[in-house]
Coordinates of C-alpha atoms in Angstrom, one line a residue:
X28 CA -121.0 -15.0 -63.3
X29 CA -117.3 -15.4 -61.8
X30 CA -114.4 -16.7 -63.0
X31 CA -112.1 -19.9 -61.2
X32 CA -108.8 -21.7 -61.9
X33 CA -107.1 -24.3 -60.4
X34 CA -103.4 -25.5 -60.9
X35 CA -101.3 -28.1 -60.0
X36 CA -97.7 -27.8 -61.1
X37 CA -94.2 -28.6 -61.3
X38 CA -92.9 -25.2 -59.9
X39 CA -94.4 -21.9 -58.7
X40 CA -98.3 -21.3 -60.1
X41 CA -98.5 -17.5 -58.6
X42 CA -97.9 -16.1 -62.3
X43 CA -99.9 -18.9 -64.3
X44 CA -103.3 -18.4 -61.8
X45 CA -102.6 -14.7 -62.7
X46 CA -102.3 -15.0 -66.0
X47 CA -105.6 -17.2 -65.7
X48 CA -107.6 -14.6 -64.1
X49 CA -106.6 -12.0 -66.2
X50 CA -108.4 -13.7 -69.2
X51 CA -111.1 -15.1 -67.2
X52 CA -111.8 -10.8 -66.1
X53 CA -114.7 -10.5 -68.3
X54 CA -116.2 -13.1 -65.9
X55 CA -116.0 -10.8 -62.9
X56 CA -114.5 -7.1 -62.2
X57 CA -115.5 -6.9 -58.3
X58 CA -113.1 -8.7 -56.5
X59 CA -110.0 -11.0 -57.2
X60 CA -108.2 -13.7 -55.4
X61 CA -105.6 -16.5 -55.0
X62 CA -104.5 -18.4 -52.4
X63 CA -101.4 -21.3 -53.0
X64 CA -100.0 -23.9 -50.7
X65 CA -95.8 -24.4 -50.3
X66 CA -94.3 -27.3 -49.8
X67 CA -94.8 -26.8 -45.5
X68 CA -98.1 -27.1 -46.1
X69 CA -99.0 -23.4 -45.6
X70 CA -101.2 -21.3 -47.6
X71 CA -100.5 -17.7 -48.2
X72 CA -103.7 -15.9 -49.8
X73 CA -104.0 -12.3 -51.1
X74 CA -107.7 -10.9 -52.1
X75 CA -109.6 -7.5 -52.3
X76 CA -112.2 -5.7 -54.2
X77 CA -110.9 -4.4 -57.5
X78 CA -109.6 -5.6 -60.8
X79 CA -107.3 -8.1 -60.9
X80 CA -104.0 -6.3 -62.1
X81 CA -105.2 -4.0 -59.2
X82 CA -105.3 -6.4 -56.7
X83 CA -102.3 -8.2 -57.1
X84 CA -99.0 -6.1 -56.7
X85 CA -95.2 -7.5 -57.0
X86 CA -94.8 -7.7 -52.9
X87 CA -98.8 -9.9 -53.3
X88 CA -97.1 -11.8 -56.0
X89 CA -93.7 -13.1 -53.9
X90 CA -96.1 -14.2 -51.4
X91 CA -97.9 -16.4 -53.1
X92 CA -95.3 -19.7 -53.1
X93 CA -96.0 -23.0 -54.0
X94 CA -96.9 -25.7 -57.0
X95 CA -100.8 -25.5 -56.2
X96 CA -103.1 -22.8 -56.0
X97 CA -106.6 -21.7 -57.1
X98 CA -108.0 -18.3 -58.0
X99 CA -111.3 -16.3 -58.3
X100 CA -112.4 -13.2 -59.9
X101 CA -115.9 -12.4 -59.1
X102 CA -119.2 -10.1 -59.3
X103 CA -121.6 -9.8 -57.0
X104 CA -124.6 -11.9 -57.7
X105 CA -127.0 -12.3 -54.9
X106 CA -125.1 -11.1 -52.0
X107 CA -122.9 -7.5 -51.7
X108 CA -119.8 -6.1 -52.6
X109 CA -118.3 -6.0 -49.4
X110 CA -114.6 -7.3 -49.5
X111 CA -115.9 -9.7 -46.9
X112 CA -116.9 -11.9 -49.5
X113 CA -114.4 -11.8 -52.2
X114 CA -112.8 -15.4 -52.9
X115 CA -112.0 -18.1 -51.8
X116 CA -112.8 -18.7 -48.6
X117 CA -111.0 -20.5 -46.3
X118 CA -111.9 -23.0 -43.4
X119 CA -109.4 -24.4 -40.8
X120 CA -111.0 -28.0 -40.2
X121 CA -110.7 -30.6 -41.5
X122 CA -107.4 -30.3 -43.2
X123 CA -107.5 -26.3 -44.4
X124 CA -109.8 -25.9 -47.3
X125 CA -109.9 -23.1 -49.9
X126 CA -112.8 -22.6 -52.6
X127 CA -114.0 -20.7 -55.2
X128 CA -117.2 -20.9 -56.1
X129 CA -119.0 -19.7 -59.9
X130 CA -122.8 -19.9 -59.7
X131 CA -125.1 -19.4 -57.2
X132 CA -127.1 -21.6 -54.8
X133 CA -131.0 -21.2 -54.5
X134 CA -131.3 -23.1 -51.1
X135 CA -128.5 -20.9 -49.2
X136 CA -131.1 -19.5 -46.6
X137 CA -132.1 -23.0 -45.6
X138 CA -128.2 -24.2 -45.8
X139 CA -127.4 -21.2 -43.2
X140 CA -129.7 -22.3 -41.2
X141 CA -129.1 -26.3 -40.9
X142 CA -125.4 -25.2 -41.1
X143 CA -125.9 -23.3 -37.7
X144 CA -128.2 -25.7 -35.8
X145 CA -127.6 -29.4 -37.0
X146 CA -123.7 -28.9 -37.8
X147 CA -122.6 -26.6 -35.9
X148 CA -120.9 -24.3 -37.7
X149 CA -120.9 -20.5 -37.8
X150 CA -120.7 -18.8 -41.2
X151 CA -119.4 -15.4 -41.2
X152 CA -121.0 -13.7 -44.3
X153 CA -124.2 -14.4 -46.7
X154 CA -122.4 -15.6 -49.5
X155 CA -123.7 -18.9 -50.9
X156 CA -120.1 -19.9 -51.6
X157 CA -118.9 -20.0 -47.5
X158 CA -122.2 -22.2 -47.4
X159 CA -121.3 -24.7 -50.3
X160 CA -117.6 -24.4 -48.6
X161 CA -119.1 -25.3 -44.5
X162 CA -121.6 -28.3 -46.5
X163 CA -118.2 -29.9 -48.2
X164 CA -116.0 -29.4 -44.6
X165 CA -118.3 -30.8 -42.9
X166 CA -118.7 -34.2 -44.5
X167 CA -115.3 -34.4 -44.8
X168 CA -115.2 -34.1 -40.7
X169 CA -117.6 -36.5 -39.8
X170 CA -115.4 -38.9 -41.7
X171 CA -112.8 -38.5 -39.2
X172 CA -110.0 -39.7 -41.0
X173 CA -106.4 -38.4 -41.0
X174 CA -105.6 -39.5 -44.6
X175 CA -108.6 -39.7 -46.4
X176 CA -108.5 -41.4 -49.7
X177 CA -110.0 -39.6 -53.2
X178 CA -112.9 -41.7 -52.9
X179 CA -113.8 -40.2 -49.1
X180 CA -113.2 -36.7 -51.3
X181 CA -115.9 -37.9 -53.6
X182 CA -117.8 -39.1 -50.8
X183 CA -118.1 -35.6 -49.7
X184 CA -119.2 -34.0 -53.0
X185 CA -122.0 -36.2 -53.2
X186 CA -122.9 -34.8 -49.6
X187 CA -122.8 -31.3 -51.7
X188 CA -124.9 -32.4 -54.8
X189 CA -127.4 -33.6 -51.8
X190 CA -127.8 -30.5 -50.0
X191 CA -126.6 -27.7 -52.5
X192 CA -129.4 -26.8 -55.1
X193 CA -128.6 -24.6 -57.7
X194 CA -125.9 -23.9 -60.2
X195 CA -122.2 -24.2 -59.0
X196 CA -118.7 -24.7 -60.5
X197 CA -116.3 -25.5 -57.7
X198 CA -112.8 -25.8 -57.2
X199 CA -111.1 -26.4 -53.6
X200 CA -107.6 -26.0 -52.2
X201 CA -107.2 -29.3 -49.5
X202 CA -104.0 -28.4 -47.4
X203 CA -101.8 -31.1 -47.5
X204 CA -104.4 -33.6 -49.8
X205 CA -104.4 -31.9 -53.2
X206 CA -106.9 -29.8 -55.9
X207 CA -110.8 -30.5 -56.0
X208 CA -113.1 -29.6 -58.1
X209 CA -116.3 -30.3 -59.2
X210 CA -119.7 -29.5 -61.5
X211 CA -123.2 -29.4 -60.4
X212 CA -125.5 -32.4 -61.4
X213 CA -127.0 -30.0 -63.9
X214 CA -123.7 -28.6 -65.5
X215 CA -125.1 -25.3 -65.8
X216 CA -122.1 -23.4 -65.3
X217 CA -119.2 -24.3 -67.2
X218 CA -116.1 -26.0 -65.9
X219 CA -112.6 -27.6 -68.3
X220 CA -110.0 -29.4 -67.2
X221 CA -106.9 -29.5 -69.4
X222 CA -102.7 -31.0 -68.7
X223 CA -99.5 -30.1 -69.7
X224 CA -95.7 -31.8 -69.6
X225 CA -92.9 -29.6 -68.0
X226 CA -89.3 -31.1 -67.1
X227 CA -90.9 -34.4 -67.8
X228 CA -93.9 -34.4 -65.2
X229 CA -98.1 -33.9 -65.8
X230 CA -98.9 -30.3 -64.9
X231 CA -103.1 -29.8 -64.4
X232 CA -105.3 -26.6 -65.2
X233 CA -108.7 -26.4 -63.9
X234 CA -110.7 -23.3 -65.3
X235 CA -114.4 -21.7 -66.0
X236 CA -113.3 -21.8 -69.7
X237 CA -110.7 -23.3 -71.8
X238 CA -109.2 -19.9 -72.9
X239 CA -107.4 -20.2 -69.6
X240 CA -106.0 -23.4 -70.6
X241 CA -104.6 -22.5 -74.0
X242 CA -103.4 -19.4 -73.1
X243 CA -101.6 -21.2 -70.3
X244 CA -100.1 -23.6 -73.1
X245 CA -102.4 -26.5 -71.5
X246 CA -104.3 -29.2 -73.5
X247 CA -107.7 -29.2 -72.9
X248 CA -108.7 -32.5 -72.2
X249 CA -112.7 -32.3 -71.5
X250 CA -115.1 -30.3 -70.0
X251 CA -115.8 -31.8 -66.3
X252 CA -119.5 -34.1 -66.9
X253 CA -122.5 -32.4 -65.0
X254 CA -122.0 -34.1 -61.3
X255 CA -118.8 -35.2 -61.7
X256 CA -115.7 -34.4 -59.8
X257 CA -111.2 -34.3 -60.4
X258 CA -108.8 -34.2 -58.2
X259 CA -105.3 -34.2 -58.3
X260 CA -103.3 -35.5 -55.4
X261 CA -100.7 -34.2 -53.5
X262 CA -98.6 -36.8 -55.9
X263 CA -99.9 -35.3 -59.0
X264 CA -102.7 -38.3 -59.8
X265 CA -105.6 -37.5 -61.5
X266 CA -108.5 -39.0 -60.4
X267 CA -112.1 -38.6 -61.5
X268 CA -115.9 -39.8 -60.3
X269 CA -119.3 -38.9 -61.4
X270 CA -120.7 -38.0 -57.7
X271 CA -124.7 -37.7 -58.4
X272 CA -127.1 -39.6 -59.9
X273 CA -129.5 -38.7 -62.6
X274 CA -127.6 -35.9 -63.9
X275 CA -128.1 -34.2 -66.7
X276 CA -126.5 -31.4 -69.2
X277 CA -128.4 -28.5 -69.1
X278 CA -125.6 -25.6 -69.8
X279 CA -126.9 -22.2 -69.4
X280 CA -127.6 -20.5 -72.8
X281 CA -126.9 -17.6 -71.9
X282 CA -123.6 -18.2 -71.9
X283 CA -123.1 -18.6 -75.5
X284 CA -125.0 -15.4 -75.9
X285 CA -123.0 -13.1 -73.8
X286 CA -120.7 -14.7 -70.8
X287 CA -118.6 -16.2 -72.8
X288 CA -115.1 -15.1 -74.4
X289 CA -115.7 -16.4 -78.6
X290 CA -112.2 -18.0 -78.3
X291 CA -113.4 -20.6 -76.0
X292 CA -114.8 -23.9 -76.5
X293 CA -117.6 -24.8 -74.0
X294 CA -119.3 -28.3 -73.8
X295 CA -117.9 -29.1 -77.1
X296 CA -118.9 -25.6 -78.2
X297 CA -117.0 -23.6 -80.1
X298 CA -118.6 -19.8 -79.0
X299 CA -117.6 -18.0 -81.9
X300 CA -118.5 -20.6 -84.7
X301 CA -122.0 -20.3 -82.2
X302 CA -122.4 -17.0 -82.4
X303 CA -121.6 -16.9 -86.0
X304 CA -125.0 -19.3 -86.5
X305 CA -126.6 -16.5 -84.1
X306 CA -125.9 -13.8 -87.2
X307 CA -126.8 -16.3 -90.2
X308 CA -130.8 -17.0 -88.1
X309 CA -131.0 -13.3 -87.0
X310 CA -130.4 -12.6 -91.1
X311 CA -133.6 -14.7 -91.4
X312 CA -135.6 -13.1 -89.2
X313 CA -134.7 -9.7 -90.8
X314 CA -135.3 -10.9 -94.1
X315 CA -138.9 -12.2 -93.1
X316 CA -139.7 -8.8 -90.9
X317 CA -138.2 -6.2 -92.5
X318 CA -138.6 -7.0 -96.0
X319 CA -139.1 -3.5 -96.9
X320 CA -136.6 -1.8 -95.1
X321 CA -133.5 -0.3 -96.3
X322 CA -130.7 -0.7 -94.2
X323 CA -127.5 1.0 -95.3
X324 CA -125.0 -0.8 -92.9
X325 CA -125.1 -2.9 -90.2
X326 CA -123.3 -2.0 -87.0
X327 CA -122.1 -4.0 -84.0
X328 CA -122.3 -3.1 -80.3
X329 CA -118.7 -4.0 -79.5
X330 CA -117.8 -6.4 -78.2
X331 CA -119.8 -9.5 -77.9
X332 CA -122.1 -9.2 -81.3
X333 CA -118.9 -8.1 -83.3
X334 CA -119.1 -11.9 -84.7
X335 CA -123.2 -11.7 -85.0
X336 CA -123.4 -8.6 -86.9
X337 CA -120.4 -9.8 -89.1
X338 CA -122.2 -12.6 -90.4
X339 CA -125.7 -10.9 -90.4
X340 CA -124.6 -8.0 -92.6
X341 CA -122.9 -10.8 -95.0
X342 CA -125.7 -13.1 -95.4
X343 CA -127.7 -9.7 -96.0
X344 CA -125.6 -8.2 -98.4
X345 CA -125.0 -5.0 -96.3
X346 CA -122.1 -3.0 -95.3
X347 CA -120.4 -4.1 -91.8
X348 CA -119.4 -1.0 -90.5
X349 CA -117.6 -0.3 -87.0
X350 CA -119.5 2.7 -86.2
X351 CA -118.6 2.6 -81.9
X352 CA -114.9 3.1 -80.3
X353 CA -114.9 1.3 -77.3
X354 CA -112.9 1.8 -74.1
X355 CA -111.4 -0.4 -73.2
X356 CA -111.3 0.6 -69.5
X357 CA -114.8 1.1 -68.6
X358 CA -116.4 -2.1 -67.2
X359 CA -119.5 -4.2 -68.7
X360 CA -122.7 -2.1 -67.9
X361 CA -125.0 -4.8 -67.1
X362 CA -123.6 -5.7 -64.1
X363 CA -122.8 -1.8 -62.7
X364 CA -124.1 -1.4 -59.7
X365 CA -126.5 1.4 -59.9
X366 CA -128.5 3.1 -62.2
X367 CA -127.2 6.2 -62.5
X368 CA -123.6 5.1 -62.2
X369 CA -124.8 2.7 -65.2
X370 CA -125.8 5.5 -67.4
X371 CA -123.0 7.6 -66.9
X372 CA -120.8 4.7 -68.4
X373 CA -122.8 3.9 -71.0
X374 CA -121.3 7.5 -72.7
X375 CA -118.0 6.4 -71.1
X376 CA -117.6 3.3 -72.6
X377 CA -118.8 3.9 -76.5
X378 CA -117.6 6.9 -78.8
X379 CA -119.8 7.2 -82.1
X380 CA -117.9 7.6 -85.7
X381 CA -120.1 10.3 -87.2
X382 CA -119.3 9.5 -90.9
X383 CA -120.5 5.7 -90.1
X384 CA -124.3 6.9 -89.3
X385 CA -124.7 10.6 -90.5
X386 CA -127.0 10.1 -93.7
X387 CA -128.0 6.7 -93.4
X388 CA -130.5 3.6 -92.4
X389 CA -128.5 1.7 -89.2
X390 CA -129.0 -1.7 -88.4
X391 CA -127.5 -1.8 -84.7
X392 CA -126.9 -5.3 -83.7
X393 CA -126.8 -6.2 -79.7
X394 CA -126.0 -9.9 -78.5
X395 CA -129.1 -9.2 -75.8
X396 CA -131.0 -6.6 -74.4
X397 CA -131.5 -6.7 -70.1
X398 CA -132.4 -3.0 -69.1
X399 CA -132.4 -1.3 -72.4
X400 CA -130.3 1.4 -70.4
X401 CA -127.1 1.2 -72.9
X402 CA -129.5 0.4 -76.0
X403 CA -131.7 3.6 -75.7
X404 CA -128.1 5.7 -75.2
X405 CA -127.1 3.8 -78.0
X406 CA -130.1 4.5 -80.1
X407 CA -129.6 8.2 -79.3
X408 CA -126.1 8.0 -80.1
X409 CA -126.7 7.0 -83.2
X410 CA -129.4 9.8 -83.9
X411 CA -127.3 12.6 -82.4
X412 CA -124.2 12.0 -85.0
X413 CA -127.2 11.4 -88.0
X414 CA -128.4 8.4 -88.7
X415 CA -131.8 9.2 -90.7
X416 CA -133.2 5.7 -89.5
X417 CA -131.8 3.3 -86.5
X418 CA -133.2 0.0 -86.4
X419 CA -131.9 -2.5 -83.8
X420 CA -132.1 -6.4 -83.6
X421 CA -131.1 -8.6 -80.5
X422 CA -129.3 -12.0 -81.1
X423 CA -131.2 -13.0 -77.7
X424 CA -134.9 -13.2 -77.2
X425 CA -136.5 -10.7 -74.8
X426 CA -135.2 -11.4 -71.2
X427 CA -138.2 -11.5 -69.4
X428 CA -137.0 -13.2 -66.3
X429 CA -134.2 -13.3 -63.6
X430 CA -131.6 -15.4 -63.6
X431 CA -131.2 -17.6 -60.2
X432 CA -128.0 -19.5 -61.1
X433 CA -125.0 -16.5 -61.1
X434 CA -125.9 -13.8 -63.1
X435 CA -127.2 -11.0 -61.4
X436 CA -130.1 -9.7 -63.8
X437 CA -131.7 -7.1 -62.5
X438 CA -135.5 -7.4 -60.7
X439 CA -138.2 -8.9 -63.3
X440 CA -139.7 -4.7 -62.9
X441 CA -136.5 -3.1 -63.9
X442 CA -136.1 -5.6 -67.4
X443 CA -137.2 -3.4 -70.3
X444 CA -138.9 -6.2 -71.5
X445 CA -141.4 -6.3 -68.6
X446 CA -144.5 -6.3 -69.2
X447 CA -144.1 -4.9 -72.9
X448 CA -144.3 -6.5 -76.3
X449 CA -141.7 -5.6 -79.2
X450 CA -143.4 -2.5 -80.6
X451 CA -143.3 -1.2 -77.2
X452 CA -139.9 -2.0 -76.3
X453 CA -138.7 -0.4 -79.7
X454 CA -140.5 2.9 -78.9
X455 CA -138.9 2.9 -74.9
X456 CA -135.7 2.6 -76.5
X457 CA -136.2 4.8 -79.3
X458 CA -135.6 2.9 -82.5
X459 CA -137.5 2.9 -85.5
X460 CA -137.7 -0.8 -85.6
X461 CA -136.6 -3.8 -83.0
X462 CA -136.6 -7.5 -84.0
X463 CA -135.4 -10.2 -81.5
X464 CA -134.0 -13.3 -82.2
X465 CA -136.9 -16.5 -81.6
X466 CA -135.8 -18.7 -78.6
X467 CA -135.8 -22.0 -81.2
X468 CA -133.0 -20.1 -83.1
X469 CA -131.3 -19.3 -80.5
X470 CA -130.9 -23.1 -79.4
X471 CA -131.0 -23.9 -82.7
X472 CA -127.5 -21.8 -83.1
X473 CA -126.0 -23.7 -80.6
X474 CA -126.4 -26.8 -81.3
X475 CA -125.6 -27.1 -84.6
X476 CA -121.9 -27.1 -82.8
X477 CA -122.8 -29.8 -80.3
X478 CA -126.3 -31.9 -81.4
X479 CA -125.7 -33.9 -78.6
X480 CA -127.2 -31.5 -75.8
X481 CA -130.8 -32.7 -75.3
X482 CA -131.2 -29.2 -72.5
X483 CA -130.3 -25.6 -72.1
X484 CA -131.4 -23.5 -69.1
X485 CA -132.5 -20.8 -70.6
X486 CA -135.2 -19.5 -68.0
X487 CA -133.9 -15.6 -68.3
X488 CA -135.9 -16.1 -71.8
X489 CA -138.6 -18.5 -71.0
X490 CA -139.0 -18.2 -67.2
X491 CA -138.8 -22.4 -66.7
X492 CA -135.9 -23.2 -64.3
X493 CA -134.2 -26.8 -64.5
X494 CA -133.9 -27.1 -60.9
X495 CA -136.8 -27.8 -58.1
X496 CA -137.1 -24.7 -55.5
X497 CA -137.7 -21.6 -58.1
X498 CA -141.6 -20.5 -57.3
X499 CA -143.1 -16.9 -57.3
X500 CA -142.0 -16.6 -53.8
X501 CA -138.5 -17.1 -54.3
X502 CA -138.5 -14.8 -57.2
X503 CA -140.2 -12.4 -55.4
X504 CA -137.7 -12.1 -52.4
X505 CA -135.2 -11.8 -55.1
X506 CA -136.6 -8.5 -56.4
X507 CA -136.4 -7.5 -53.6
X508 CA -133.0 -8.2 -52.8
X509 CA -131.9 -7.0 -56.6
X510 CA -133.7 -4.2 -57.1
X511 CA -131.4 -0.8 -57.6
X512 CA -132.8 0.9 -54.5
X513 CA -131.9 -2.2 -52.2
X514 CA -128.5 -1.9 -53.4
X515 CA -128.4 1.6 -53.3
X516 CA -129.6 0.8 -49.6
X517 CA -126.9 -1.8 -49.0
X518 CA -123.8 -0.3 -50.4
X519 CA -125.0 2.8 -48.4
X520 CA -124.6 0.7 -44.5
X521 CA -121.6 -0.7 -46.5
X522 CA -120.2 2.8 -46.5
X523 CA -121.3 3.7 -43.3
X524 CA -119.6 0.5 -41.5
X525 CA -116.5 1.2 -43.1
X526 CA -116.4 4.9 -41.9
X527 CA -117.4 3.7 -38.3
X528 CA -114.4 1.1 -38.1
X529 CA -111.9 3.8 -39.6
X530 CA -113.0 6.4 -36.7
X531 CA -112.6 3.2 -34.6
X532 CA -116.1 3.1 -33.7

């Protein structure tokens, strides 16, 4: 889960890609970057770890000249935090290329290794996203060609679609050429391309969602079609090919649940009007479960079910109360990346209004539950300031399963929903009832905005993956690679490297 934008303008982008990434943060809080191109052909590229009005400072921002640029905010999925691998990454030959990659790739291990041996090329960290980067440079070298055309661009993205498996949202910085981007054949992570007229000339905005288009001012034209690629020239020309064959839409659920801001429209998918349906079916299932419970007032977790419990609470005739303060400043929990640095935010981040819970039946309302770590504080919360009873009901089925495609879920042991049925979830996280949304719902929620999707990938929920590669022993080795104590382990020779190189070690 990382956020990219693209731009191609008709004066300096340095403060649109900004603005960009700023609303496209809730996508990633690790590590920010941009890199733009001046009229000499140079790029000048600023990136680090931290948030992005952290990263970028006003002597970051004058260095970052020229009409084209892209930009990345990211989380770490697979891989580390390490700086190392914040985005984009940048290859010399051919050309100069930039990229900034959202997804992740399930074949990287193999893509390392034929990167190395059959092309020749050396790749510096373990991040998928140099990989997909080396696979598009290369093709484009073999070509050999000084001025390649759009269609020699193309020619090298099918290469990619080839070789890359996975889930990737790409867009790519060609020195001197113009702005690629492109989709996987699946279209599992989302991707919008949008235009805009200044002093009379066609101004382009690439983005993960279209909230960084309107915000921008830009027109969102479409979302990019699973497999297909844009580019816009070094002439401003738009130009477009579907680069795979046999693709198909499969956009990851998940996205509507929880990714997503609710102001932006996603394969013809309004989020909030989704979410909204998300409320009405988890009314149902409420009615049909809990016919005999009282419930004195439904209650979101802010922020994401704000829109699910509004419209659960209404088609149940109940109170919608805001009974959590949220600060603003404390990251989202799911992806913290320890444990115990998880739990301590979980306090941080939500304040309890006594007088919202003290005397009555809550219904707490959660767009999903991963760990359970912030629902069982949350169910204690709501117990500690007197609530007498505290249901809560997920707009999400159980997660029962990892995700392989760019969000980093925790390892299938460390899911509350592990190996436990719903009363036994509801008694680990302390509530007096639990009731999940069905998986037919969910879908069902979604695509009474767009009917036309015939797929989601939704494998965090039912464990079936859309693309070829995902068996036990892949999901195996990535326990082990995303379990808290590996981290713990990694961030630890993390630490350790850094303090070597500072005492020059």
């Amino acid at each position: 889960m990382c956020g990219i934008v693209g731009m191609y303008g008709n004066g300096p982008v340095n403060q649109e890609l900004y603005d960009a990434l700023t609303v496209l943060q809730h996508r990633g809080q690790d590590a920010a970057g941009i890199v733009t191109e001046d009229d000499d052909g140079h790029l000048h590229l600023r990136k680090d770890n931290g948030l992005v009005r952290d990263v970028f400072r006003t002597r970051h921002m004058r260095n970052l000249i020229g009409n084209m640029g892209i930009g990345h905010c990211r989380y770490p999925t697979a891989g580390s935090a390490s700086s190392a691998e914040s985005q984009p990454f940048y290859v010399n030959s051919p050309y100069g290329i930039c990229l900034a990659h959202n997804g992740n790739l399930i074949n990287t291990q193999d893509l390392l290794k034929s990167l190395y041996q059959a092309d020749l090329r050396h790749i510096n960290t373990s991040s998928d996203s140099e990989a997909l980067l080396n696979v598009l440079a290369h093709h484009l070298q073999i070509l050999g060609k000084l001025e390649p055309s759009p269609d020699d661009f193309f020619d090298a993205v099918s290469e990619v679609h080839r070789r890359c498996k996975g889930a990737y949202a790409v867009v790519a910085l060609i020195s001197g050429h113009g702005m690629l981007a492109f989709r996987d054949p699946n279209g599992i992570r989302p991707l919008v391309f949008g235009k805009r007229e200044r002093d009379g000339q066609i101004e382009y905005m690439v983005a993960s969602e279209s909230v960084a288009l309107s915000t921008a001012g830009f027109e969102l034209i479409r979302d990019l079609h699973p497999g297909e690629a844009v580019m816009v020239d070094e002439r401003g020309q738009l130009h477009t090919r579907l680069c795979s064959e046999g693709s198909q839409l499969t956009p990851c659920l998940f996205e509507f649940v929880y990714l997503s801001r609710p102001d932006s429209v996603i394969d013809g998918i309004n989020v909030y009007d989704a979410r909204l349906n998300m409320g009405k079916k988890l009314a149902q299932q409420i009615r049909e479960q809990m016919a005999d419970v009282q419930i004195d007032a439904v209650i979101p977790i802010p922020d994401t079910s704000r829109p699910i419990a509004l419209e659960t609470a209404r088609e149940l005739g109940v109170d919608y109360r805001e009974g959590f303060v949220k600060n603003r400043y404390i990251g989202r929990t799911f992806i913290m990346p320890g444990q115990t640095e998880r739990k301590k935010s979980v306090r941080q981040k939500l304040n309890p209004v006594r007088h919202e819970f003290e005397g009555r039946n809550v219904l707490l309302i959660d767009d999903s539950i991963v760990r359970g770590t912030t629902s069982k504080q949350i169910v204690e919360l709501a117990r500690e300031n007197g609530a007498k009873k505290v249901y809560f009901a997920s707009a999400a089925p159980a997660v029962r399963f990892p995700n392989v495609y760019g969000i980093d879920m925790p390892s299938r042991t460390e899911l509350i929903a592990h190996g436990r049925d719903t009363a036994e979830i509801a008694k680990a996280l302390g509530a007096d009832g639990l009731i999940y949304q069905t998986l037919d719902d969910l879908k069902a929620s979604v695509l009474e905005c767009n009917p036309d999707i015939q797929q989601f990938e939704a494998s965090v929920f039912d464990g079936e993956y859309v693309t070829q590669g995902v068996d036990l022993d892949y999901l195996d080795e990535l326990d082990r690679r995303r379990n808290d104590d590996a981290k713990q382990a990694r961030d630890s020779e993390e630490s350790e490297e850094h303090i070597s190189l500072r005492n020059g070690a």
